[in-house]
Amino acid sequence: MVEAKKIWMDGHLVDWAEANVHVMTHALHYGLGVFEGVRCYATKGGGGAIFRLEEHTERLFASAHIVMLDIPFTKEEINMAVVETLKANSLSEGYIRPIAFLGAGSMGLLPKDNPVNVAIAAWEWGAYLGDDGIKNGIRVRVSSYLRHHVNSTMTKAKITGSYVNSIMAKREAIESGYDEAIMLDTEGYVSEGSGENIFMVKDGVIKTTALTSVLKGITRDSVMTILKDKGEVVREERFTRDELYTADEAFFTGTAAEITPIREVDGRVIGTGVPGPVTKGVQETYFKAVKGEDSRYEHWLHRL
Ligand SMILES: *Cc1c(COP(=O)(O)O)cnc(C)c1O
């Protein structure tokens, strides 16, 4: 079970076991909440560094703006609260979950006066898709569930309710013996994983899905920067599932999944079946960057 000592809730640190909400919490019924996933890494000197905290907070507020949820704190207050939460839990490395959601009060789809509650939790969390996955790659399947249409659930916001779709795709993948799902968009092109963006490499050309139906991942952006700094060009464009079947390399990116190579899609081996040179090069630089071992990316770190 996930656990730590303290959770920041509506402006105060409370004990983990006391961080509760009422069952009439509006978001529990209808899914109107927005969240972030942020990581903090221990650096060589020992102190922790939060990876791209300001960008995550920006996106939290952008998600809230999209669904018209009024977060009753400033971005600066949220940034400070994230640091405070890590310190209260003596964490120099871990996963951070800020969440803002419509609280208890009236029911009905559009209550006027319910409060917007905000909480920040942090705990120790290893590789989301497993250490073996990071090292040797994972097996994925194309889901029968589509990623949301751009005009149904907004795809640029991390909205709590949208993840029912991701959970169904993930469950289907796991129950049919795979490690993760790839979702197609409503026009049938590759979109992203259940909570990760996707990259593919073919004959030296690197592609990632354009920002249509996918979340604008901060790891995706970091990887694009890293590749640019290596002299590579990343094309942001749609590609098909059979392009992916015949790729030389493919990998997922996400705060939770970090950089996870994909070694098989729908039973087709990708490339040689082991992580390729582009994937490994990106992984190496990314893990150095997050741990403060590459001065070019120091500006991404919010040191504790
Ligand atoms: C969070 C998430 C990602 C990854 O975004 P990061 O900012 O890299 O963590 C990608 N796709 C979906 C659907 C997500 O929820």
Short mmCIF file of C-alpha atoms and ligand atoms in Angstrom, two decimals:
data_model
loop_
_atom_site.label_atom_id
_atom_site.label_comp_id
_atom_site.label_asym_id
_atom_site.label_seq_id
_atom_site.Cartn_x
_atom_site.Cartn_y
_atom_site.Cartn_z
CA MET A 1 0.00 0.00 0.00
CA VAL A 2 1.07 3.53 -0.77
CA GLU A 3 1.91 5.44 2.37
CA ALA A 4 3.88 8.36 3.75
CA LYS A 5 3.62 10.53 6.85
CA LYS A 6 1.89 13.73 5.80
CA ILE A 7 -0.37 15.05 3.08
CA TRP A 8 -0.88 18.70 2.28
CA MET A 9 -4.61 19.40 2.20
CA ASP A 10 -6.21 22.77 1.51
CA GLY A 11 -3.29 24.70 2.92
CA HIS A 12 -2.21 22.51 5.82
CA LEU A 13 -0.19 19.38 6.42
CA VAL A 14 -2.27 16.60 7.92
CA ASP A 15 -1.43 13.03 8.91
CA TRP A 16 -1.68 10.54 6.05
CA ALA A 17 -4.55 8.68 7.77
CA GLU A 18 -6.46 11.92 8.37
CA ALA A 19 -6.41 13.12 4.76
CA ASN A 20 -10.02 12.14 4.09
CA VAL A 21 -12.99 13.51 2.14
CA HIS A 22 -16.72 12.98 2.45
CA VAL A 23 -18.44 10.34 0.26
CA MET A 24 -20.60 13.14 -1.15
CA THR A 25 -17.50 14.72 -2.70
CA HIS A 26 -18.75 15.83 -6.10
CA ALA A 27 -15.63 14.64 -7.96
CA LEU A 28 -16.10 11.10 -6.62
CA HIS A 29 -19.47 10.95 -8.38
CA TYR A 30 -18.75 12.75 -11.64
CA GLY A 31 -14.98 12.89 -12.06
CA LEU A 32 -14.42 16.63 -12.10
CA GLY A 33 -10.89 16.91 -10.83
CA VAL A 34 -7.48 17.64 -12.30
CA PHE A 35 -4.16 16.24 -11.23
CA GLU A 36 -0.45 16.03 -11.90
CA GLY A 37 2.24 13.43 -11.54
CA VAL A 38 5.64 14.84 -10.67
CA ARG A 39 8.88 13.15 -9.70
CA CYS A 40 11.67 14.17 -7.38
CA TYR A 41 15.07 12.49 -7.77
CA ALA A 42 17.96 12.19 -5.35
CA THR A 43 20.97 13.96 -6.82
CA LYS A 44 24.63 13.02 -6.44
CA GLY A 45 25.13 15.50 -3.62
CA GLY A 46 22.28 13.78 -1.78
CA GLY A 47 19.67 16.54 -1.95
CA GLY A 48 16.48 16.03 -3.90
CA ALA A 49 15.57 17.81 -7.12
CA ILE A 50 12.01 18.10 -8.38
CA PHE A 51 11.91 17.64 -12.15
CA ARG A 52 10.28 20.55 -14.00
CA LEU A 53 8.02 21.47 -11.08
CA GLU A 54 7.02 24.85 -12.53
CA GLU A 55 5.85 23.24 -15.80
CA HIS A 56 3.80 20.66 -13.92
CA THR A 57 2.13 23.36 -11.86
CA GLU A 58 1.48 25.36 -15.03
CA ARG A 59 -0.21 22.32 -16.56
CA LEU A 60 -2.27 21.70 -13.41
CA PHE A 61 -3.64 25.22 -13.73
CA ALA A 62 -4.13 24.80 -17.49
CA SER A 63 -6.11 21.60 -16.86
CA ALA A 64 -8.21 23.45 -14.27
CA HIS A 65 -8.73 26.32 -16.71
CA ILE A 66 -9.98 23.92 -19.38
CA VAL A 67 -12.61 22.39 -17.09
CA MET A 68 -13.31 25.73 -15.35
CA LEU A 69 -12.23 24.64 -11.90
CA ASP A 70 -11.05 27.57 -9.80
CA ILE A 71 -8.00 26.54 -7.78
CA PRO A 72 -8.05 28.68 -4.62
CA PHE A 73 -4.24 28.93 -4.45
CA THR A 74 -1.60 30.60 -6.59
CA LYS A 75 0.92 28.65 -8.64
CA GLU A 76 3.65 29.86 -6.26
CA GLU A 77 1.69 28.54 -3.28
CA ILE A 78 1.33 25.14 -4.96
CA ASN A 79 5.04 25.03 -5.77
CA MET A 80 5.87 25.84 -2.16
CA ALA A 81 3.38 23.27 -0.92
CA VAL A 82 5.01 20.55 -3.05
CA VAL A 83 8.38 21.31 -1.48
CA GLU A 84 6.80 21.42 1.98
CA THR A 85 5.14 18.02 1.42
CA LEU A 86 8.41 16.38 0.37
CA LYS A 87 10.18 17.83 3.39
CA ALA A 88 7.44 16.77 5.80
CA ASN A 89 7.87 13.21 4.53
CA SER A 90 11.69 13.36 4.54
CA LEU A 91 11.68 12.41 0.87
CA SER A 92 14.54 13.31 -1.43
CA GLU A 93 13.17 10.93 -4.06
CA GLY A 94 9.59 10.07 -4.83
CA TYR A 95 6.41 10.63 -6.76
CA ILE A 96 4.24 13.68 -6.10
CA ARG A 97 0.53 13.83 -6.77
CA PRO A 98 -1.12 17.27 -6.68
CA ILE A 99 -4.88 17.09 -7.19
CA ALA A 100 -7.68 19.68 -7.26
CA PHE A 101 -11.28 18.55 -7.31
CA LEU A 102 -14.84 19.67 -6.75
CA GLY A 103 -15.69 18.95 -3.14
CA ALA A 104 -18.83 18.11 -1.17
CA GLY A 105 -21.88 20.34 -0.99
CA SER A 106 -24.67 20.20 -3.50
CA MET A 107 -25.21 17.37 -5.97
CA GLY A 108 -26.37 17.76 -9.53
CA LEU A 109 -23.94 18.21 -12.36
CA LEU A 110 -23.30 21.91 -11.94
CA PRO A 111 -23.33 22.93 -8.29
CA LYS A 112 -22.71 26.61 -7.64
CA ASP A 113 -21.08 26.67 -4.25
CA ASN A 114 -19.08 23.49 -3.73
CA PRO A 115 -15.51 24.16 -2.62
CA VAL A 116 -12.54 23.24 -4.79
CA ASN A 117 -10.32 21.08 -2.61
CA VAL A 118 -6.61 20.77 -3.25
CA ALA A 119 -4.28 18.10 -1.95
CA ILE A 120 -0.66 17.12 -2.49
CA ALA A 121 0.62 13.67 -1.61
CA ALA A 122 4.14 12.33 -2.02
CA TRP A 123 5.51 8.84 -1.55
CA GLU A 124 8.29 6.55 -2.65
CA TRP A 125 7.57 4.99 -6.04
CA GLY A 126 9.93 3.00 -8.24
CA ALA A 127 9.74 2.36 -11.97
CA TYR A 128 6.04 2.39 -12.96
CA LEU A 129 6.43 -0.23 -15.69
CA GLY A 130 9.07 -2.14 -13.73
CA ASP A 131 12.87 -2.10 -13.55
CA ASP A 132 12.98 -4.95 -16.05
CA GLY A 133 10.73 -2.92 -18.37
CA ILE A 134 13.06 0.08 -18.26
CA LYS A 135 16.04 -2.14 -18.95
CA ASN A 136 14.74 -4.67 -21.46
CA GLY A 137 11.54 -3.15 -22.77
CA ILE A 138 7.88 -4.06 -22.45
CA ARG A 139 5.26 -5.84 -24.55
CA VAL A 140 2.27 -3.77 -25.55
CA ARG A 141 -0.98 -4.26 -27.42
CA VAL A 142 -3.13 -1.92 -29.40
CA SER A 143 -6.24 -1.37 -27.33
CA SER A 144 -9.80 -1.89 -28.47
CA TYR A 145 -10.54 1.31 -26.51
CA LEU A 146 -9.86 4.56 -28.35
CA ARG A 147 -8.26 7.63 -26.87
CA HIS A 148 -10.90 10.32 -26.33
CA HIS A 149 -12.10 12.33 -29.26
CA VAL A 150 -10.67 15.85 -28.97
CA ASN A 151 -14.17 17.21 -28.52
CA SER A 152 -15.44 14.76 -25.92
CA THR A 153 -13.15 14.73 -22.91
CA MET A 154 -10.51 17.39 -23.39
CA THR A 155 -7.26 15.61 -24.20
CA LYS A 156 -4.91 18.40 -23.07
CA ALA A 157 -6.07 18.23 -19.47
CA LYS A 158 -5.25 15.61 -16.86
CA ILE A 159 -8.86 15.21 -15.75
CA THR A 160 -9.54 12.52 -13.15
CA GLY A 161 -12.68 11.19 -14.88
CA SER A 162 -10.88 10.71 -18.20
CA TYR A 163 -8.77 7.95 -16.73
CA VAL A 164 -11.61 5.43 -16.67
CA ASN A 165 -10.79 5.09 -20.37
CA SER A 166 -7.10 4.52 -19.56
CA ILE A 167 -7.93 2.00 -16.84
CA MET A 168 -10.08 -0.05 -19.22
CA ALA A 169 -7.33 -0.07 -21.83
CA LYS A 170 -4.70 -0.98 -19.26
CA ARG A 171 -6.83 -3.78 -17.81
CA GLU A 172 -7.53 -5.21 -21.25
CA ALA A 173 -3.79 -5.18 -22.02
CA ILE A 174 -2.81 -6.83 -18.74
CA GLU A 175 -5.56 -9.45 -18.91
CA SER A 176 -4.49 -10.46 -22.38
CA GLY A 177 -0.92 -10.92 -21.23
CA TYR A 178 0.70 -7.62 -22.18
CA ASP A 179 2.33 -4.95 -20.04
CA GLU A 180 0.64 -1.82 -21.35
CA ALA A 181 -1.86 -0.53 -23.92
CA ILE A 182 -1.40 1.66 -26.96
CA MET A 183 -4.50 3.61 -27.79
CA LEU A 184 -5.46 4.77 -31.25
CA ASP A 185 -7.17 8.09 -31.88
CA THR A 186 -10.71 8.28 -33.22
CA GLU A 187 -9.38 8.32 -36.78
CA GLY A 188 -7.37 5.18 -36.24
CA TYR A 189 -3.85 6.58 -35.89
CA VAL A 190 -1.54 5.78 -32.99
CA SER A 191 -2.23 8.16 -30.14
CA GLU A 192 -0.47 7.25 -26.87
CA GLY A 193 -0.30 4.79 -23.99
CA SER A 194 -2.76 4.75 -21.10
CA GLY A 195 -0.60 7.37 -19.40
CA GLU A 196 2.46 7.76 -21.62
CA ASN A 197 3.38 9.45 -24.88
CA ILE A 198 4.99 7.36 -27.59
CA PHE A 199 7.99 7.71 -29.90
CA MET A 200 9.09 5.52 -32.81
CA VAL A 201 12.29 5.34 -34.86
CA LYS A 202 12.50 4.04 -38.44
CA ASP A 203 15.54 4.34 -40.72
CA GLY A 204 16.93 7.13 -38.57
CA VAL A 205 13.70 9.14 -38.57
CA ILE A 206 12.25 9.79 -35.13
CA LYS A 207 8.55 10.47 -34.78
CA THR A 208 6.20 11.23 -31.95
CA THR A 209 2.46 11.73 -32.18
CA ALA A 210 1.46 15.32 -32.95
CA LEU A 211 -0.36 17.18 -30.18
CA THR A 212 -3.83 16.35 -31.37
CA SER A 213 -5.43 13.67 -29.24
CA VAL A 214 -2.53 13.29 -26.81
CA LEU A 215 -1.57 14.88 -23.54
CA LYS A 216 1.25 17.40 -23.88
CA GLY A 217 3.72 15.37 -21.87
CA ILE A 218 6.52 17.11 -20.06
CA THR A 219 8.70 14.03 -20.50
CA ARG A 220 7.82 14.08 -24.21
CA ASP A 221 9.04 17.67 -24.33
CA SER A 222 12.21 16.82 -22.36
CA VAL A 223 12.97 13.94 -24.73
CA MET A 224 12.44 16.14 -27.78
CA THR A 225 14.90 18.68 -26.33
CA ILE A 226 17.42 15.97 -25.49
CA LEU A 227 17.20 14.54 -29.01
CA LYS A 228 17.55 18.00 -30.55
CA ASP A 229 20.67 18.56 -28.44
CA LYS A 230 22.02 15.28 -29.83
CA GLY A 231 21.53 16.68 -33.33
CA GLU A 232 18.45 14.60 -34.06
CA VAL A 233 15.23 15.86 -35.61
CA VAL A 234 11.94 14.68 -34.13
CA ARG A 235 8.95 14.80 -36.41
CA GLU A 236 5.66 15.47 -34.67
CA GLU A 237 3.22 13.66 -36.87
CA ARG A 238 0.64 10.93 -36.86
CA PHE A 239 1.63 7.40 -37.71
CA THR A 240 -0.24 4.16 -38.14
CA ARG A 241 -0.12 0.96 -36.13
CA ASP A 242 1.61 -0.89 -38.97
CA GLU A 243 4.29 1.79 -39.13
CA LEU A 244 4.85 0.99 -35.49
CA TYR A 245 4.92 -2.78 -36.21
CA THR A 246 7.81 -2.20 -38.62
CA ALA A 247 9.68 0.38 -36.49
CA ASP A 248 13.33 -0.14 -35.57
CA GLU A 249 12.69 1.22 -32.10
CA ALA A 250 9.79 2.48 -30.02
CA PHE A 251 9.49 3.80 -26.49
CA PHE A 252 7.05 5.37 -24.04
CA THR A 253 7.67 8.58 -22.13
CA GLY A 254 5.98 9.82 -18.99
CA THR A 255 6.75 11.04 -15.50
CA ALA A 256 5.67 7.70 -14.05
CA ALA A 257 6.96 5.48 -16.88
CA GLU A 258 10.08 7.63 -17.44
CA ILE A 259 11.62 6.25 -20.66
CA THR A 260 10.36 2.71 -21.17
CA PRO A 261 11.41 0.84 -24.31
CA ILE A 262 8.76 -1.11 -26.23
CA ARG A 263 10.05 -4.45 -27.47
CA GLU A 264 6.87 -5.93 -28.88
CA VAL A 265 3.57 -4.63 -30.28
CA ASP A 266 0.67 -7.05 -30.85
CA GLY A 267 3.05 -9.99 -31.02
CA ARG A 268 5.38 -8.31 -33.52
CA VAL A 269 8.95 -7.89 -32.31
CA ILE A 270 10.17 -4.29 -32.64
CA GLY A 271 13.58 -4.04 -34.27
CA THR A 272 15.89 -6.63 -32.77
CA GLY A 273 13.71 -7.11 -29.70
CA VAL A 274 16.07 -5.23 -27.41
CA PRO A 275 16.24 -1.47 -26.73
CA GLY A 276 17.98 0.24 -29.64
CA PRO A 277 20.65 2.97 -29.70
CA VAL A 278 18.31 5.98 -29.87
CA THR A 279 16.21 4.70 -26.96
CA LYS A 280 19.27 3.89 -24.87
CA GLY A 281 20.89 7.23 -25.66
CA VAL A 282 17.76 9.11 -24.60
CA GLN A 283 17.44 7.05 -21.41
CA GLU A 284 21.03 7.71 -20.44
CA THR A 285 20.78 11.48 -20.90
CA TYR A 286 17.33 11.67 -19.30
CA PHE A 287 18.38 9.85 -16.14
CA LYS A 288 21.51 12.01 -15.88
CA ALA A 289 19.42 15.15 -16.35
CA VAL A 290 16.88 14.28 -13.64
CA LYS A 291 19.66 13.43 -11.19
CA GLY A 292 21.47 16.72 -11.77
CA GLU A 293 24.39 15.10 -13.58
CA ASP A 294 24.10 17.10 -16.80
CA SER A 295 24.58 20.85 -16.40
CA ARG A 296 22.77 21.56 -19.68
CA TYR A 297 19.52 20.61 -17.98
CA GLU A 298 20.09 22.13 -14.55
CA HIS A 299 17.35 24.69 -15.30
CA TRP A 300 14.83 21.82 -15.25
CA LEU A 301 15.55 21.09 -11.61
CA HIS A 302 13.90 22.62 -8.58
CA ARG A 303 16.35 21.66 -5.88
CA LEU A 304 15.00 21.13 -2.38
C1 LIG B 1 0.48 12.16 -17.66
C2 LIG B 1 0.26 11.60 -19.00
C3 LIG B 1 1.29 11.53 -19.96
C4 LIG B 1 2.71 11.86 -19.64
O1 LIG B 1 2.92 13.20 -19.30
P1 LIG B 1 4.22 13.64 -18.51
O2 LIG B 1 4.07 15.11 -18.38
O3 LIG B 1 5.38 13.25 -19.32
O4 LIG B 1 4.18 12.92 -17.22
C5 LIG B 1 0.95 11.09 -21.23
N1 LIG B 1 -0.29 10.71 -21.55
C6 LIG B 1 -1.30 10.75 -20.66
C7 LIG B 1 -2.65 10.32 -21.08
C8 LIG B 1 -1.04 11.18 -19.36
O5 LIG B 1 -2.02 11.19 -18.47
#
